[in-house]
Amino acid sequence: MRPDDTQRALSWPHLSTSNELSPLPNLDGSVQEKYRCLKCGKEYRWKQSLMLHLRQECGKEPQFQCPYCQHRSKRRGNLKGHVLRSHPEQVFNWNSSF
């Protein structure tokens, strides 16, 4: 971990520091570090995925509401998938308004 990453980890209390990263094998046999949320324990291969998790998901209620039912999602893309699967007759109307 670079020194500036350590400083960022201290400012983001749920971001793992280097001694809390676990090895994750790549297809070629090399090792990739995991990034773990210290609040809930979820692990991510990419630091950016952990940062997105911290901003949008961890400890937060779902913020995206389906306009056709009571389903809620923490990510907009997951809500779009729900609408495509569960409300296919509404897809055209939903896409044009969103």
PDB file of C-alpha atoms in Angstrom:
ATOM      1  CA  MET A   1       0.000   0.000   0.000  1.00  0.00           C
ATOM      2  CA  ARG A   2       1.348   3.417  -0.933  1.00  0.00           C
ATOM      3  CA  PRO A   3       1.701   6.069   1.799  1.00  0.00           C
ATOM      4  CA  ASP A   4      -1.158   8.157   0.350  1.00  0.00           C
ATOM      5  CA  ASP A   5      -3.410   5.047   0.457  1.00  0.00           C
ATOM      6  CA  THR A   6      -2.664   4.629   4.161  1.00  0.00           C
ATOM      7  CA  GLN A   7      -3.656   8.233   4.769  1.00  0.00           C
ATOM      8  CA  ARG A   8      -6.910   7.700   2.836  1.00  0.00           C
ATOM      9  CA  ALA A   9      -7.600   4.508   4.791  1.00  0.00           C
ATOM     10  CA  LEU A  10      -7.358   6.480   8.010  1.00  0.00           C
ATOM     11  CA  SER A  11      -9.868   9.022   6.711  1.00  0.00           C
ATOM     12  CA  TRP A  12     -12.225   6.210   5.580  1.00  0.00           C
ATOM     13  CA  PRO A  13     -12.691   4.128   8.753  1.00  0.00           C
ATOM     14  CA  HIS A  14     -14.296   1.204   6.876  1.00  0.00           C
ATOM     15  CA  LEU A  15     -11.432   0.812   4.388  1.00  0.00           C
ATOM     16  CA  SER A  16      -9.022  -2.019   5.118  1.00  0.00           C
ATOM     17  CA  THR A  17      -5.375  -1.179   5.626  1.00  0.00           C
ATOM     18  CA  SER A  18      -2.572  -3.288   4.178  1.00  0.00           C
ATOM     19  CA  ASN A  19      -2.330  -5.661   7.154  1.00  0.00           C
ATOM     20  CA  GLU A  20      -6.026  -6.527   6.760  1.00  0.00           C
ATOM     21  CA  LEU A  21      -5.882  -7.445   3.063  1.00  0.00           C
ATOM     22  CA  SER A  22      -6.065 -11.092   2.076  1.00  0.00           C
ATOM     23  CA  PRO A  23      -4.459 -12.680  -0.994  1.00  0.00           C
ATOM     24  CA  LEU A  24      -6.782 -13.599  -3.867  1.00  0.00           C
ATOM     25  CA  PRO A  25      -5.268 -15.797  -6.597  1.00  0.00           C
ATOM     26  CA  ASN A  26      -5.543 -14.625 -10.209  1.00  0.00           C
ATOM     27  CA  LEU A  27      -6.006 -16.976 -13.139  1.00  0.00           C
ATOM     28  CA  ASP A  28      -2.278 -16.786 -13.915  1.00  0.00           C
ATOM     29  CA  GLY A  29      -1.336 -17.817 -10.361  1.00  0.00           C
ATOM     30  CA  SER A  30      -0.286 -14.366  -9.195  1.00  0.00           C
ATOM     31  CA  VAL A  31      -1.866 -12.948  -6.044  1.00  0.00           C
ATOM     32  CA  GLN A  32      -4.376 -10.091  -5.898  1.00  0.00           C
ATOM     33  CA  GLU A  33      -5.267  -8.322  -2.661  1.00  0.00           C
ATOM     34  CA  LYS A  34      -8.866  -8.160  -1.475  1.00  0.00           C
ATOM     35  CA  TYR A  35     -10.386  -4.985  -0.142  1.00  0.00           C
ATOM     36  CA  ARG A  36     -12.619  -5.608   2.872  1.00  0.00           C
ATOM     37  CA  CYS A  37     -15.227  -3.345   4.421  1.00  0.00           C
ATOM     38  CA  LEU A  38     -14.429  -3.163   8.122  1.00  0.00           C
ATOM     39  CA  LYS A  39     -18.046  -2.354   8.970  1.00  0.00           C
ATOM     40  CA  CYS A  40     -19.842  -5.311   7.357  1.00  0.00           C
ATOM     41  CA  GLY A  41     -17.056  -7.647   6.176  1.00  0.00           C
ATOM     42  CA  LYS A  42     -17.905  -7.679   2.460  1.00  0.00           C
ATOM     43  CA  GLU A  43     -14.835  -8.200   0.289  1.00  0.00           C
ATOM     44  CA  TYR A  44     -14.053  -6.744  -3.107  1.00  0.00           C
ATOM     45  CA  ARG A  45     -11.347  -7.412  -5.629  1.00  0.00           C
ATOM     46  CA  TRP A  46     -11.143  -3.774  -6.672  1.00  0.00           C
ATOM     47  CA  LYS A  47     -10.693  -0.775  -4.388  1.00  0.00           C
ATOM     48  CA  GLN A  48     -13.156   1.225  -6.498  1.00  0.00           C
ATOM     49  CA  SER A  49     -15.857  -1.395  -5.809  1.00  0.00           C
ATOM     50  CA  LEU A  50     -15.293  -1.052  -2.073  1.00  0.00           C
ATOM     51  CA  MET A  51     -15.484   2.734  -2.323  1.00  0.00           C
ATOM     52  CA  LEU A  52     -18.810   2.459  -4.217  1.00  0.00           C
ATOM     53  CA  HIS A  53     -20.083   0.047  -1.552  1.00  0.00           C
ATOM     54  CA  LEU A  54     -19.167   2.543   1.185  1.00  0.00           C
ATOM     55  CA  ARG A  55     -20.860   5.450  -0.598  1.00  0.00           C
ATOM     56  CA  GLN A  56     -24.083   3.728  -1.689  1.00  0.00           C
ATOM     57  CA  GLU A  57     -24.673   0.549   0.262  1.00  0.00           C
ATOM     58  CA  CYS A  58     -23.044  -0.091   3.622  1.00  0.00           C
ATOM     59  CA  GLY A  59     -25.475   0.589   6.445  1.00  0.00           C
ATOM     60  CA  LYS A  60     -27.856   2.511   4.186  1.00  0.00           C
ATOM     61  CA  GLU A  61     -31.427   1.871   3.172  1.00  0.00           C
ATOM     62  CA  PRO A  62     -32.108   1.237  -0.530  1.00  0.00           C
ATOM     63  CA  GLN A  63     -32.550   4.595  -2.249  1.00  0.00           C
ATOM     64  CA  PHE A  64     -34.031   3.540  -5.614  1.00  0.00           C
ATOM     65  CA  GLN A  65     -37.773   2.740  -5.620  1.00  0.00           C
ATOM     66  CA  CYS A  66     -39.522   0.814  -8.392  1.00  0.00           C
ATOM     67  CA  PRO A  67     -42.284   3.003  -9.826  1.00  0.00           C
ATOM     68  CA  TYR A  68     -44.511  -0.064 -10.397  1.00  0.00           C
ATOM     69  CA  CYS A  69     -44.251  -1.992  -7.099  1.00  0.00           C
ATOM     70  CA  GLN A  70     -42.735  -1.832  -3.610  1.00  0.00           C
ATOM     71  CA  HIS A  71     -39.291  -3.183  -4.646  1.00  0.00           C
ATOM     72  CA  ARG A  72     -36.340  -1.022  -3.605  1.00  0.00           C
ATOM     73  CA  SER A  73     -32.673  -1.296  -4.581  1.00  0.00           C
ATOM     74  CA  LYS A  74     -29.383   0.189  -3.433  1.00  0.00           C
ATOM     75  CA  ARG A  75     -28.108   0.476  -7.019  1.00  0.00           C
ATOM     76  CA  ARG A  76     -29.849   1.970 -10.023  1.00  0.00           C
ATOM     77  CA  GLY A  77     -28.623  -0.783 -12.348  1.00  0.00           C
ATOM     78  CA  ASN A  78     -30.179  -3.444 -10.116  1.00  0.00           C
ATOM     79  CA  LEU A  79     -33.481  -1.551 -10.195  1.00  0.00           C
ATOM     80  CA  LYS A  80     -33.339  -1.404 -13.985  1.00  0.00           C
ATOM     81  CA  GLY A  81     -32.814  -5.189 -14.098  1.00  0.00           C
ATOM     82  CA  HIS A  82     -35.793  -5.653 -11.778  1.00  0.00           C
ATOM     83  CA  VAL A  83     -38.009  -3.521 -14.040  1.00  0.00           C
ATOM     84  CA  LEU A  84     -36.866  -5.427 -17.146  1.00  0.00           C
ATOM     85  CA  ARG A  85     -37.637  -8.794 -15.511  1.00  0.00           C
ATOM     86  CA  SER A  86     -40.729  -7.982 -13.470  1.00  0.00           C
ATOM     87  CA  HIS A  87     -42.450  -5.257 -15.485  1.00  0.00           C
ATOM     88  CA  PRO A  88     -41.489  -5.845 -19.142  1.00  0.00           C
ATOM     89  CA  GLU A  89     -44.673  -4.125 -20.392  1.00  0.00           C
ATOM     90  CA  GLN A  90     -43.505  -0.904 -18.705  1.00  0.00           C
ATOM     91  CA  VAL A  91     -39.915  -0.861 -19.973  1.00  0.00           C
ATOM     92  CA  PHE A  92     -40.488   1.659 -22.770  1.00  0.00           C
ATOM     93  CA  ASN A  93     -42.277   4.116 -20.472  1.00  0.00           C
ATOM     94  CA  TRP A  94     -39.679   3.705 -17.709  1.00  0.00           C
ATOM     95  CA  ASN A  95     -36.667   4.186 -20.022  1.00  0.00           C
ATOM     96  CA  SER A  96     -38.074   7.342 -21.570  1.00  0.00           C
ATOM     97  CA  SER A  97     -38.783   8.935 -18.191  1.00  0.00           C
ATOM     98  CA  PHE A  98     -35.507   7.982 -16.503  1.00  0.00           C
TER      99      PHE A  98
END
